[in-house]
């Protein structure tokens, strides 16, 4: 089985972000960037499927500026076999990302597409579902367990009330939740090896897609700040405050 | 034109998130139609029809929709979408799973987790774990929105029931098969809509000791939540998790016990009205946003708190 894994370069999850003073977005200059944590889980799952001989090839794909090559090299160091960068400078909505991925899927013909359930910058949680819709493939979102049989997969999903298990035929799109696995670290030899793996760069314009603008970003603002409160010295003072000051008890 | 709200339910009763979503739908100032798709779900349709402001309920009762799989639900919604200028669902796992599939089928964008409706095509939603608020204008004719339920008050008033229209569409069965559910059973209020939430973190040390959080919750009639650290350590099941990747809550009172307050956790609870933090570390980030902070050993403070709540 061939697996396609989509990865995104985002601001590192441990960075405290700053909204630009002109409210056009958040500051990304000279800020530490990483692979979106959910995508790391998707790569790890693909590598594990390969180690179990459920998969024979893993292709990592990213859409974005030149710098996204770094993210793809990381995916290669973690165990992906080759990588594709679809180069584009401008910001894309999830639907346009899904349309680009659809082109790559049609070209590469994977049986499984693994993606993170959401990117931690836009927090949209849309692209896997949209890709599945465009391909008319079944979808399994928020996966916390995945078993591959011959022509089907069984996926346990994290839902609000607990867990749900679905079985679906391949090809399919699966989006990963945090508890699917614990991603490994890339070892130095693997990082060195990754430098020699194939990374193809495709210009987005060469895909022959007409990408319509669906969403216009008007502004990005900092959230209303929460003023720090007071420290109380005892349990009885706390109960008192909750009852008579905040009136929530 | 009208607005369509997808009702989240379990074939027996409606999920309360629908009432918040409906409240957001009302702000679009059009007739609101609720869609109940399920199997043997007449009771849900009746419940939906009795909510104040609902113009009509469309009911499709067919075994194909028993588990409301995204594939079949999306086909159904796509087939009726032309009658609407907006389609809304709660930003629950149900809504998040379903609506992007509908949007792509219709070749339109989706706005996730809408926290404010500015006008019929301009919306606010949080990004970067709630550390920025983005305002977007949707250029497509049909707006597909998932609604952050904690940002809109639930509609609890009732009306003499509006009409329930049965719709009949032949939707092909999906190739996806439902295998099983493993649902957490709890007598406590639902985490997403509880007025008081008590959450525990890594500071609780073990699943055994986490019971202290449950005792405190019971003393307050509260729901129980947890940080990712507590979930990863196996103290509680995953669906207790509050945060960017778990549930978003905004109760009147949120009590964080043994939780440091990482960005990812704050994303899920910082809109709570009153936040109480009980933590032994004076420098824990949670104490910077807490309305009331109590510094000390939770294993002494929490039992004392339970005791005093019982006395009062």
XYZ file of C-alpha atoms in Angstrom:
561
model
C 0.000 0.000 0.000
C 1.114 3.502 -0.814
C 0.456 6.175 1.795
C 0.354 9.901 1.227
C 0.954 12.061 4.298
C 0.201 15.774 4.189
C 2.305 17.963 6.475
C 2.210 21.661 7.285
C 4.829 24.077 8.536
C 3.413 26.107 11.413
C 4.654 28.291 14.260
C 6.113 26.014 16.923
C 3.421 25.067 19.470
C 5.509 26.354 22.366
C 5.947 29.844 20.931
C 3.783 32.569 22.401
C 2.399 34.223 19.282
C 2.164 37.980 18.731
C -0.499 39.638 16.638
C 0.965 42.211 14.211
C 0.296 45.785 15.263
C -1.482 46.527 11.970
C -3.792 43.542 12.616
C -3.020 41.853 9.293
C -1.957 38.570 10.876
C 0.484 37.178 13.393
C 4.214 37.789 13.454
C 6.088 34.976 11.668
C 9.427 36.690 10.970
C 12.289 35.145 12.956
C 9.883 32.881 14.814
C 10.621 29.217 15.402
C 8.635 27.030 13.023
C 7.942 23.283 13.252
C 5.910 20.533 11.721
C 2.298 20.726 12.880
C 2.126 18.260 15.825
C -0.873 16.379 14.440
C 0.993 15.860 11.150
C 3.942 14.412 13.019
C 1.513 11.833 14.392
C 0.316 11.130 10.836
C 3.903 10.583 9.649
C 4.613 8.316 12.621
C 1.517 6.234 11.890
C 2.532 5.845 8.248
C 6.031 4.747 9.291
C 4.598 2.207 11.724
C 2.339 0.806 8.981
C 5.416 0.439 6.795
C 7.312 -1.278 9.592
C 4.419 -3.746 9.904
C 4.570 -4.311 6.130
C 1.109 -2.848 5.683
C 2.624 -0.160 3.478
C 5.481 -0.136 1.007
C 5.903 3.553 0.250
C 5.305 6.785 2.137
C 5.113 10.075 0.281
C 5.119 13.279 2.284
C 3.555 16.330 0.690
C 3.469 19.940 1.796
C 1.994 23.044 0.242
C 3.628 26.379 0.926
C 6.708 28.531 0.460
C 10.265 27.275 -0.074
C 10.841 27.037 3.660
C 8.370 24.142 3.809
C 11.191 21.993 2.429
C 12.528 21.906 5.983
C 9.269 20.346 7.175
C 9.442 17.783 4.389
C 13.075 16.949 5.249
C 11.884 16.326 8.789
C 9.199 13.959 7.470
C 11.892 12.170 5.434
C 14.102 11.899 8.507
C 11.201 10.341 10.397
C 10.843 7.676 7.707
C 8.968 8.988 4.671
C 10.462 7.690 1.403
C 10.135 10.761 -0.761
C 8.593 14.188 -0.636
C 6.714 16.657 -2.781
C 6.522 20.391 -2.209
C 3.769 22.247 -3.997
C 5.248 25.716 -3.999
C 2.946 28.666 -3.442
C 3.582 31.919 -1.623
C 0.109 33.113 -0.816
C -2.229 32.054 1.957
C -4.783 29.404 1.004
C -8.119 28.463 2.519
C -8.664 24.801 3.429
C -10.769 24.157 0.340
C -7.971 25.264 -1.977
C -5.457 23.180 -0.016
C -7.783 20.200 -0.453
C -8.020 20.868 -4.201
C -4.239 20.887 -4.549
C -3.983 17.687 -2.527
C -6.637 16.123 -4.732
C -4.367 16.723 -7.751
C -1.442 15.084 -5.973
C -3.593 12.123 -4.928
C -4.807 11.656 -8.505
C -1.212 11.641 -9.703
C 0.249 9.411 -6.988
C -2.739 7.078 -6.467
C -2.185 6.280 -2.773
C -4.581 3.896 -1.028
C -4.490 5.899 2.177
C -4.092 9.594 2.909
C -3.055 10.401 6.468
C -3.337 13.947 7.786
C -3.450 15.748 11.099
C -6.962 16.527 12.318
C -6.172 20.248 12.487
C -3.260 22.611 12.146
C -2.509 24.502 15.316
C -2.370 27.867 13.544
C -5.702 28.089 11.724
C -7.408 25.538 14.011
C -9.839 24.873 11.177
C -10.102 21.101 11.218
C -11.392 20.988 7.638
C -8.858 19.867 5.038
C -9.051 16.051 5.491
C -12.852 16.062 5.340
C -12.761 18.332 2.272
C -10.200 16.168 0.510
C -12.281 13.042 1.197
C -15.329 14.817 -0.233
C -13.513 15.940 -3.394
C -12.174 12.430 -3.983
C -15.507 10.858 -2.994
C -13.587 8.641 -0.572
C -14.728 7.597 2.884
C -13.321 9.575 5.811
C -12.297 8.693 9.334
C -11.533 11.788 11.360
C -9.919 12.146 14.820
C -8.420 8.653 14.710
C -6.949 7.213 17.891
C -6.468 3.700 16.556
C -6.072 2.281 13.085
C -5.943 -1.284 11.787
C -5.323 -2.098 8.156
C -6.821 -5.233 6.662
C -6.441 -6.277 3.056
C -8.781 -3.818 1.395
C -10.330 -2.114 4.376
C -9.327 -0.200 7.472
C -10.887 -0.120 10.883
C -10.547 3.174 12.688
C -11.419 4.120 16.249
C -12.417 7.780 16.436
C -12.415 10.159 19.365
C -15.907 11.603 19.636
C -17.445 13.856 22.279
C -19.050 11.090 24.295
C -16.176 8.595 24.069
C -15.048 6.451 21.166
C -16.576 5.216 17.927
C -15.230 2.522 15.617
C -15.848 2.551 11.870
C -14.758 0.181 9.123
C -14.313 1.427 5.586
C -12.964 0.292 2.246
C -9.704 1.697 0.904
C -8.818 4.157 -0.485
C -9.729 6.468 2.388
C -8.690 9.650 4.158
C -7.831 9.418 7.847
C -7.136 12.362 10.156
C -5.113 11.799 13.287
C -5.847 12.705 16.883
C -3.213 13.198 19.560
C -3.623 9.782 21.051
C -2.987 7.779 17.908
C 0.700 7.364 18.741
C 3.813 8.906 20.258
C 5.965 10.272 17.412
C 9.629 9.253 17.428
C 12.581 11.592 17.293
C 14.631 11.766 14.117
C 18.080 10.276 14.758
C 21.169 12.023 13.398
C 21.942 9.236 10.855
C 18.348 9.433 9.644
C 18.569 13.208 9.332
C 21.701 12.738 7.220
C 20.027 10.049 5.117
C 17.000 12.284 4.597
C 19.185 14.781 2.774
C 19.682 12.274 -0.024
C 16.030 11.346 -0.427
C 14.033 12.773 -3.339
C 12.199 16.032 -2.785
C 10.313 17.180 -5.871
C 9.200 20.754 -6.155
C 6.102 21.467 -8.177
C 4.953 25.019 -8.847
C 1.324 25.312 -7.819
C 0.565 27.206 -11.031
C 1.748 24.214 -13.048
C -1.050 22.031 -11.648
C -3.607 23.666 -13.920
C -5.969 24.543 -11.087
C -8.063 27.660 -10.959
C -8.144 28.517 -7.293
C -10.985 30.842 -6.499
C -10.827 33.132 -3.496
C -13.491 31.972 -1.044
C -12.578 33.824 2.105
C -11.229 37.281 2.717
C -9.404 37.880 5.971
C -10.513 41.249 7.297
C -8.416 41.457 10.445
C -6.537 39.523 13.085
C -6.817 40.913 16.588
C -5.465 39.911 19.954
C -8.184 38.365 22.148
C -9.637 40.470 24.959
C -7.150 40.188 27.774
C -8.117 38.732 31.099
C -7.057 40.785 34.020
C -5.245 38.781 36.626
C -7.225 38.242 39.766
C -6.365 38.024 43.401
C -4.704 35.415 45.522
C -6.723 34.176 48.445
C -5.056 32.825 51.539
C -7.491 30.184 52.696
C -10.281 27.860 51.628
C -12.855 29.785 53.630
C -11.815 33.054 52.003
C -12.190 31.380 48.599
C -15.691 30.131 49.382
C -16.604 33.548 50.682
C -15.426 35.271 47.509
C -17.212 32.774 45.276
C -20.435 33.254 47.199
C -20.579 36.964 47.862
C -18.215 38.630 45.389
C -18.461 36.503 42.245
C -21.860 35.058 43.180
C -21.228 31.796 41.381
C -21.983 29.451 44.273
C -33.970 32.313 1.794
C -33.455 30.516 5.052
C -30.869 29.094 7.413
C -30.435 25.384 8.006
C -29.273 24.041 11.359
C -28.162 20.424 11.548
C -29.516 18.873 14.734
C -27.068 16.782 16.727
C -28.828 13.926 18.481
C -28.632 10.241 19.382
C -32.005 9.256 17.825
C -33.629 9.653 21.243
C -32.933 13.195 22.318
C -31.400 16.349 20.982
C -27.953 17.408 22.098
C -28.086 20.723 23.948
C -25.441 22.186 21.600
C -28.225 22.517 19.024
C -29.882 25.186 21.176
C -26.722 27.311 21.134
C -26.285 26.794 17.402
C -29.873 27.873 16.880
C -29.155 31.043 18.806
C -26.332 31.843 16.368
C -28.618 31.015 13.435
C -31.206 33.525 14.706
C -28.608 36.280 14.399
C -28.629 35.767 10.634
C -32.229 37.051 10.704
C -33.791 34.539 8.352
C -36.237 31.687 8.852
C -34.474 28.836 10.595
C -35.146 25.262 9.572
C -33.813 22.394 11.653
C -32.773 19.172 9.985
C -33.209 15.973 11.957
C -31.692 13.036 10.124
C -31.618 9.721 11.915
C -33.425 6.465 12.478
C -36.541 6.183 14.630
C -35.954 9.726 15.731
C -39.480 11.176 15.741
C -39.009 12.215 19.392
C -36.023 14.356 18.413
C -38.027 16.112 15.726
C -40.794 16.855 18.221
C -38.300 18.221 20.714
C -36.762 20.415 17.997
C -40.131 21.685 16.771
C -40.985 23.003 20.214
C -38.013 25.370 20.513
C -38.921 29.030 20.290
C -38.110 30.604 16.938
C -37.890 27.439 14.878
C -39.709 27.920 11.584
C -39.907 24.275 10.532
C -38.305 20.922 11.192
C -37.325 18.704 8.314
C -37.243 15.088 9.326
C -35.679 12.244 7.421
C -36.081 8.977 9.244
C -34.206 6.207 7.516
C -31.923 3.405 8.651
C -29.209 4.867 6.398
C -28.880 7.685 8.940
C -28.846 5.542 12.068
C -25.263 6.497 12.928
C -25.226 9.775 11.031
C -22.092 8.950 9.100
C -20.449 11.937 7.441
C -20.642 10.359 3.980
C -24.406 9.879 3.881
C -25.240 12.989 5.918
C -23.152 15.127 3.556
C -24.967 13.726 0.515
C -28.318 14.499 2.090
C -27.398 18.042 3.076
C -25.820 18.752 -0.306
C -29.024 17.665 -2.008
C -31.141 20.189 -0.087
C -28.531 22.974 0.206
C -29.928 25.081 -2.608
C -32.818 26.239 -0.447
C -30.446 27.867 2.042
C -27.946 30.684 2.278
C -26.401 29.396 5.507
C -25.861 25.942 6.967
C -24.842 25.652 10.609
C -23.855 22.911 13.020
C -22.228 22.990 16.438
C -18.409 22.868 16.452
C -18.604 19.513 18.241
C -16.895 16.399 16.914
C -20.157 15.761 15.051
C -20.222 19.155 13.331
C -16.491 19.235 12.665
C -16.628 15.828 11.035
C -19.581 16.618 8.837
C -19.673 20.219 7.637
C -16.316 20.454 5.810
C -17.448 17.506 3.713
C -20.639 19.374 2.868
C -18.706 22.561 2.076
C -16.345 20.811 -0.326
C -19.272 19.080 -2.023
C -20.820 22.506 -2.589
C -17.471 24.045 -3.589
C -17.686 26.676 -0.855
C -15.518 27.544 2.114
C -16.296 26.874 5.753
C -15.676 29.025 8.795
C -14.869 26.900 11.832
C -15.738 27.630 15.417
C -17.554 30.913 14.812
C -17.593 32.947 18.017
C -19.394 36.041 16.732
C -21.645 36.856 13.812
C -21.035 40.381 12.546
C -23.343 40.279 9.559
C -24.654 37.677 7.132
C -21.228 37.086 5.596
C -18.734 38.360 8.176
C -17.709 36.226 11.126
C -15.203 36.093 13.945
C -13.431 32.963 15.069
C -10.451 32.184 17.261
C -7.182 30.959 15.733
C -3.804 29.970 17.239
C -5.375 28.241 20.242
C -7.479 31.294 20.972
C -4.503 33.650 21.022
C -5.863 35.646 18.102
C -9.328 36.437 16.815
C -9.719 36.474 13.061
C -12.512 38.280 11.256
C -13.332 36.793 7.881
C -15.698 37.634 5.081
C -17.095 34.682 3.157
C -17.346 35.368 -0.565
C -19.403 32.272 -1.408
C -23.188 32.352 -1.734
C -23.751 29.633 0.865
C -22.130 30.143 4.266
C -21.098 26.968 6.030
C -20.379 27.601 9.699
C -19.583 25.510 12.725
C -20.560 27.360 15.873
C -18.572 27.682 19.069
C -21.460 26.824 21.349
C -20.022 28.508 24.435
C -20.112 31.854 22.601
C -23.901 31.804 22.101
C -26.602 31.443 24.759
C -28.793 28.381 24.440
C -32.397 29.012 23.452
C -34.430 27.412 26.189
C -37.829 29.029 25.567
C -40.441 26.883 23.909
C -43.236 27.494 21.438
C -46.312 25.586 20.375
C -44.700 23.186 17.947
C -44.035 24.256 14.386
C -44.636 21.893 11.555
C -42.544 18.793 11.043
C -42.091 18.042 7.373
C -41.017 14.564 6.484
C -38.595 14.611 3.611
C -37.923 11.656 1.462
C -34.621 11.407 -0.345
C -33.062 8.247 -1.562
C -29.528 8.445 -0.279
C -27.260 5.548 -1.052
C -25.896 3.629 1.850
C -22.297 4.490 2.573
C -19.476 2.017 2.102
C -18.433 2.998 5.628
C -19.765 0.677 8.277
C -20.421 1.528 11.898
C -18.749 -1.052 14.136
C -19.261 0.091 17.720
C -19.507 2.829 20.295
C -17.742 2.979 23.624
C -19.404 5.834 25.426
C -18.397 7.108 28.845
C -21.354 6.902 31.172
C -21.679 9.604 33.745
C -24.365 10.930 36.049
C -22.673 14.300 36.123
C -23.655 17.243 33.922
C -22.305 17.367 30.375
C -18.861 18.978 30.255
C -19.676 21.215 27.303
C -22.714 22.841 28.881
C -22.136 22.556 32.663
C -22.364 25.708 34.790
C -19.476 24.598 36.960
C -16.484 22.574 35.798
C -13.792 21.108 38.045
C -10.664 20.011 36.187
C -7.631 18.112 37.338
C -4.141 17.999 35.919
C -0.838 16.274 36.350
C -0.719 17.468 39.955
C -3.255 14.793 40.869
C -0.507 12.193 40.432
C -2.673 9.116 39.785
C -6.059 7.867 38.638
C -6.741 6.868 42.236
C -6.084 10.361 43.547
C -8.019 11.938 40.680
C -11.143 10.743 42.519
C -10.643 13.782 44.724
C -11.603 15.935 41.715
C -14.744 13.865 41.247
C -15.666 14.299 44.904
C -15.232 18.050 44.607
C -17.313 18.060 41.421
C -20.084 16.125 43.156
C -20.072 18.541 46.071
C -20.645 21.354 43.568
C -22.903 19.524 41.096
C -20.182 20.162 38.528
C -18.832 18.402 35.455
C -15.333 16.915 35.525
C -12.639 17.986 33.084
C -8.937 17.327 32.738
C -5.772 18.667 31.210
C -3.998 16.786 28.458
C -1.324 15.704 30.934
C -3.954 13.992 33.096
C -5.457 12.260 30.073
C -2.088 11.150 28.694
C -1.108 9.807 32.096
C -4.270 7.704 32.022
C -5.999 9.300 35.025
C -9.214 9.827 33.014
C -10.624 9.031 29.544
C -9.832 11.265 26.538
C -13.229 12.845 26.289
C -12.606 14.649 29.596
C -9.923 16.766 27.976
C -10.391 20.521 28.000
C -8.245 22.521 25.575
C -7.366 23.369 21.994
C -7.654 19.746 20.959
C -10.291 18.700 23.441
C -13.470 20.427 24.512
C -13.999 24.172 24.724
C -15.893 25.151 27.854
C -17.027 28.494 29.235
C -18.858 27.784 32.493
C -19.718 30.352 35.173
C -17.104 28.754 37.384
C -14.029 26.802 36.310
C -11.865 25.294 39.028
C -8.421 24.177 37.826
C -6.688 21.896 40.277
C -3.069 20.905 39.772
C -3.062 22.354 36.241
C -0.140 24.592 35.274
C -2.058 26.376 32.523
C -0.281 25.574 29.253
C -1.424 27.569 26.202
C -3.219 24.497 24.838
C -5.257 24.112 28.026
C -6.088 27.809 28.371
C -7.491 27.694 24.812
C -10.291 25.510 26.124
C -11.352 27.412 29.228
C -10.187 30.996 29.326
C -13.625 32.336 28.460
C -15.020 30.969 31.723
C -16.661 33.687 33.818
C -14.789 32.971 37.026
C -11.607 30.921 37.143
C -10.239 29.434 40.345
C -6.770 27.911 40.363
C -5.480 25.683 43.116
C -1.789 25.124 42.588
C 1.307 24.724 44.689
C 3.485 26.588 42.214
C 3.128 30.316 42.715
C 4.516 30.984 39.231
C 2.139 28.668 37.362
C 0.705 30.507 34.312
C -2.816 29.565 35.388
C -2.485 31.925 38.355
C -2.006 34.839 35.953
C -5.479 34.456 34.511
C -7.300 33.063 37.553
C -9.903 35.274 39.183
C -9.008 33.647 42.488
C -5.794 31.800 43.091
C -5.118 29.572 46.052
C -1.505 28.543 46.446
C -0.805 25.368 48.361
C -0.936 21.581 48.413
C -4.071 20.431 46.618
C -4.211 17.262 48.719
C -4.813 19.420 51.767
C -6.834 22.214 50.173
C -9.296 20.197 48.113
C -10.511 17.963 51.001
C -10.882 21.103 53.100
C -12.867 22.742 50.294
C -15.157 19.696 50.002
C -15.658 19.683 53.744
C -16.603 23.349 53.900
C -18.917 23.083 50.906
C -20.757 20.248 52.630
C -21.139 22.247 55.833
C -22.538 25.242 53.972
